[in-house]
Amino acid sequence: MSSLGESTEDVRSGMKANEMVRGRMRVRRKTTKVRSGCATCKIRRIKCDEAKPACLKCTSTGRKCDGYAHCFGSDIHSNSSLTMVANKAASLIEVDALVPLRDVQLPATLPFFGWSIGNRAKRSFHHYIHRSAKDLTGPLPSQIWHASVLRLCASSSAIQHAVVALSEFHERFCSPTTAATSLEACYEHYHQAVRSINRLLTAQDSTSTRLIQETLVACAIFICIEVLVNNDIAALTHLEGGLGIIRHVAKCKTSPGGSAQLDDQMADLAGLFTRLDLQALNFVGSRASQEPVQSSTSFPNLPSFSLYRCIRNAQHFMRSSAKTSKYSLEAPSIVIREREHHLSALELWYQGFKSQCSDLPVAENAANLLIAYHTSRIKLRVCLEPWETAYDTCFADFRAIVAAAECIMASRIPSFLTNSEKYFTLESSIIEPLYFTALKCRDPFLRRQALSLLRRSGKEGVWDGLAMAEIANFVIELEDGNLDIAKQDCELSWADESQRVHSTAVLFNRAARTVDVESSLRNESGAWRFQNAVLKW
């Protein structure tokens, strides 16, 4: 890199002159290469003094010290190389049709690494690039599973092991009969990834932006693995750890104006963990509701982040003030005003979204935002109503949920997916809204349409479509009895209030694929009765 004021030709001439000694070419003395110097000095080909946290050779000349290779377990590429890695990784994933693993000849060397790897890891990275990364990207545009993960793979042994483990667990879930790796072998790479991350956290400055991003990406991968193996408690532990890091970073980077100024990569990660937090809050009924991470205009995908912030705030309200007022004789006026405030915030988002929706790349992205909006809108409208018939006024929203779910399902299933293969993504999209629709929409046709979609929806994080479909079907049979919806020539009546289920408590045994269900019904005098069952999916 030339200093200011020097032309390229001047630099080249100086380099040639320095290589000449008494008319002869300088001969470099053969020495063993030192791998412990910083990345910047290695690029400049000078001896590093290895001062920590930044070497003096860099700081004394105004350069940025890019850190030390030995801390990451493999050679660190230069910044230009990492950019090339990200570009190559993205180009590998942007394909019109996913390629089945069984139909391709795997290369001897992966082009975005530049070094050879074993056949097992090679197979795993191929599956990750062509299947896992696309499935895991979730309902909204994100670079985490594409460029971010593969860029970190180029320099981090922890992320390399984590990706191999994730790919193998994902393949075992999607194609259990054809997966080539044993469960023990999957855990081998997973444990190596965890150990590598723990070593990094104890060996380096915890405020390093690179280390924080690497830790958060590893945390997201670990959450995904634990969900795939049905270990919800461990997944929740990793989620809490990631949220703690996000809150700490947001607090440290708060501008004088009071908002967190995060770069695009950190904002992308903050968005992911915010959505996973909302998923856990909706699924784990006993989980404490905490204030969400604050955002600003620095976040990418602003329509999505502002919507999820509205939903998270509304969920916090419904889990606290609204819950205690739902069955009281009259909800306090302050609680009613708070509900109207959250409804107004949602409506304000919707009006802004309609004016910007043309900027979204494909209809699927818009459908994912709309399905979340309509679901939250129904919940807010009814959260203070003691009677289930209040849901009957939300038919248009339920219909919009089903229409959006059909759009999303039509775009997500690969053409080569066979009946024996299953779909998995980490983020919530359609399962929870369809389950909610099947439970609370009493139109017999629409709720069964939601039930049919639910059975084909796969698994989204902790939400298992088949399991939720069995629970929803149990509730539908309780309410509708032996209703014959095939008789379309007559108008079908909706269930009376005394026949309607108010709430359904569930306890999963994922190993046995069973769920204990208790549904609560309430007659017009206010007396409760309960229906219990053990369901299998």
PDB file of N, CA and C in Angstrom, residues 31 36 49 70 98 113 117 139 205 209 285 396 408 428 433 470 474 486 500 523:
ATOM      1  N   THR A  31      14.062 -18.719   5.640  1.00  0.00           N
ATOM      2  CA  THR A  31      13.747 -18.842   7.061  1.00  0.00           C
ATOM      3  C   THR A  31      12.356 -19.448   7.204  1.00  0.00           C
ATOM      4  N   SER A  36       2.652 -16.204  13.897  1.00  0.00           N
ATOM      5  CA  SER A  36       2.033 -15.574  15.051  1.00  0.00           C
ATOM      6  C   SER A  36       1.883 -14.072  14.910  1.00  0.00           C
ATOM      7  N   ASP A  49       5.963  -6.992  15.645  1.00  0.00           N
ATOM      8  CA  ASP A  49       6.479  -7.004  17.021  1.00  0.00           C
ATOM      9  C   ASP A  49       5.525  -7.719  17.983  1.00  0.00           C
ATOM     10  N   HIS A  70      -3.114 -16.775  14.907  1.00  0.00           N
ATOM     11  CA  HIS A  70      -3.106 -18.000  15.717  1.00  0.00           C
ATOM     12  C   HIS A  70      -4.305 -18.072  16.652  1.00  0.00           C
ATOM     13  N   LEU A  98     -32.383 -25.444  -6.295  1.00  0.00           N
ATOM     14  CA  LEU A  98     -31.456 -26.115  -5.398  1.00  0.00           C
ATOM     15  C   LEU A  98     -31.034 -27.447  -5.993  1.00  0.00           C
ATOM     16  N   PHE A 113     -12.659 -21.483   0.109  1.00  0.00           N
ATOM     17  CA  PHE A 113     -11.641 -21.699   1.119  1.00  0.00           C
ATOM     18  C   PHE A 113     -10.238 -21.630   0.525  1.00  0.00           C
ATOM     19  N   ILE A 117     -10.211 -30.142   1.884  1.00  0.00           N
ATOM     20  CA  ILE A 117     -10.816 -30.653   3.105  1.00  0.00           C
ATOM     21  C   ILE A 117     -11.252 -32.083   2.853  1.00  0.00           C
ATOM     22  N   PRO A 139     -38.003 -15.861   6.788  1.00  0.00           N
ATOM     23  CA  PRO A 139     -39.051 -15.140   6.077  1.00  0.00           C
ATOM     24  C   PRO A 139     -38.634 -13.816   5.468  1.00  0.00           C
ATOM     25  N   ASP A 205     -10.017 -10.019  23.479  1.00  0.00           N
ATOM     26  CA  ASP A 205     -10.759  -8.885  23.996  1.00  0.00           C
ATOM     27  C   ASP A 205     -12.235  -9.049  23.641  1.00  0.00           C
ATOM     28  N   THR A 209     -15.173  -6.209  17.715  1.00  0.00           N
ATOM     29  CA  THR A 209     -16.353  -6.335  16.853  1.00  0.00           C
ATOM     30  C   THR A 209     -16.360  -7.672  16.140  1.00  0.00           C
ATOM     31  N   GLY A 285     -44.956 -20.347  27.201  1.00  0.00           N
ATOM     32  CA  GLY A 285     -45.915 -19.509  27.911  1.00  0.00           C
ATOM     33  C   GLY A 285     -45.398 -18.934  29.212  1.00  0.00           C
ATOM     34  N   ALA A 396     -61.916 -11.184   8.208  1.00  0.00           N
ATOM     35  CA  ALA A 396     -61.093 -10.671   7.100  1.00  0.00           C
ATOM     36  C   ALA A 396     -59.607 -10.859   7.392  1.00  0.00           C
ATOM     37  N   ILE A 408     -46.624 -18.106   0.676  1.00  0.00           N
ATOM     38  CA  ILE A 408     -45.312 -18.470   1.221  1.00  0.00           C
ATOM     39  C   ILE A 408     -44.998 -19.934   0.947  1.00  0.00           C
ATOM     40  N   SER A 428     -39.782 -18.272  12.688  1.00  0.00           N
ATOM     41  CA  SER A 428     -41.229 -18.441  12.554  1.00  0.00           C
ATOM     42  C   SER A 428     -41.730 -17.716  11.322  1.00  0.00           C
ATOM     43  N   PRO A 433     -49.162 -18.573  12.991  1.00  0.00           N
ATOM     44  CA  PRO A 433     -50.394 -17.921  12.515  1.00  0.00           C
ATOM     45  C   PRO A 433     -51.458 -18.912  12.032  1.00  0.00           C
ATOM     46  N   GLU A 470     -52.201 -31.553  14.993  1.00  0.00           N
ATOM     47  CA  GLU A 470     -52.932 -32.509  15.829  1.00  0.00           C
ATOM     48  C   GLU A 470     -53.664 -31.799  16.966  1.00  0.00           C
ATOM     49  N   PHE A 474     -57.795 -31.478  17.413  1.00  0.00           N
ATOM     50  CA  PHE A 474     -58.475 -31.847  18.663  1.00  0.00           C
ATOM     51  C   PHE A 474     -59.457 -30.752  19.087  1.00  0.00           C
ATOM     52  N   ALA A 486     -69.024 -31.126   4.067  1.00  0.00           N
ATOM     53  CA  ALA A 486     -69.246 -31.473   2.657  1.00  0.00           C
ATOM     54  C   ALA A 486     -70.613 -30.993   2.179  1.00  0.00           C
ATOM     55  N   ARG A 500     -67.055 -23.222  22.719  1.00  0.00           N
ATOM     56  CA  ARG A 500     -65.769 -22.737  22.216  1.00  0.00           C
ATOM     57  C   ARG A 500     -64.654 -22.870  23.261  1.00  0.00           C
ATOM     58  N   ASN A 523     -68.839 -21.636  30.122  1.00  0.00           N
ATOM     59  CA  ASN A 523     -70.241 -21.439  29.741  1.00  0.00           C
ATOM     60  C   ASN A 523     -70.658 -19.992  29.977  1.00  0.00           C
TER      61      ASN A 523
END
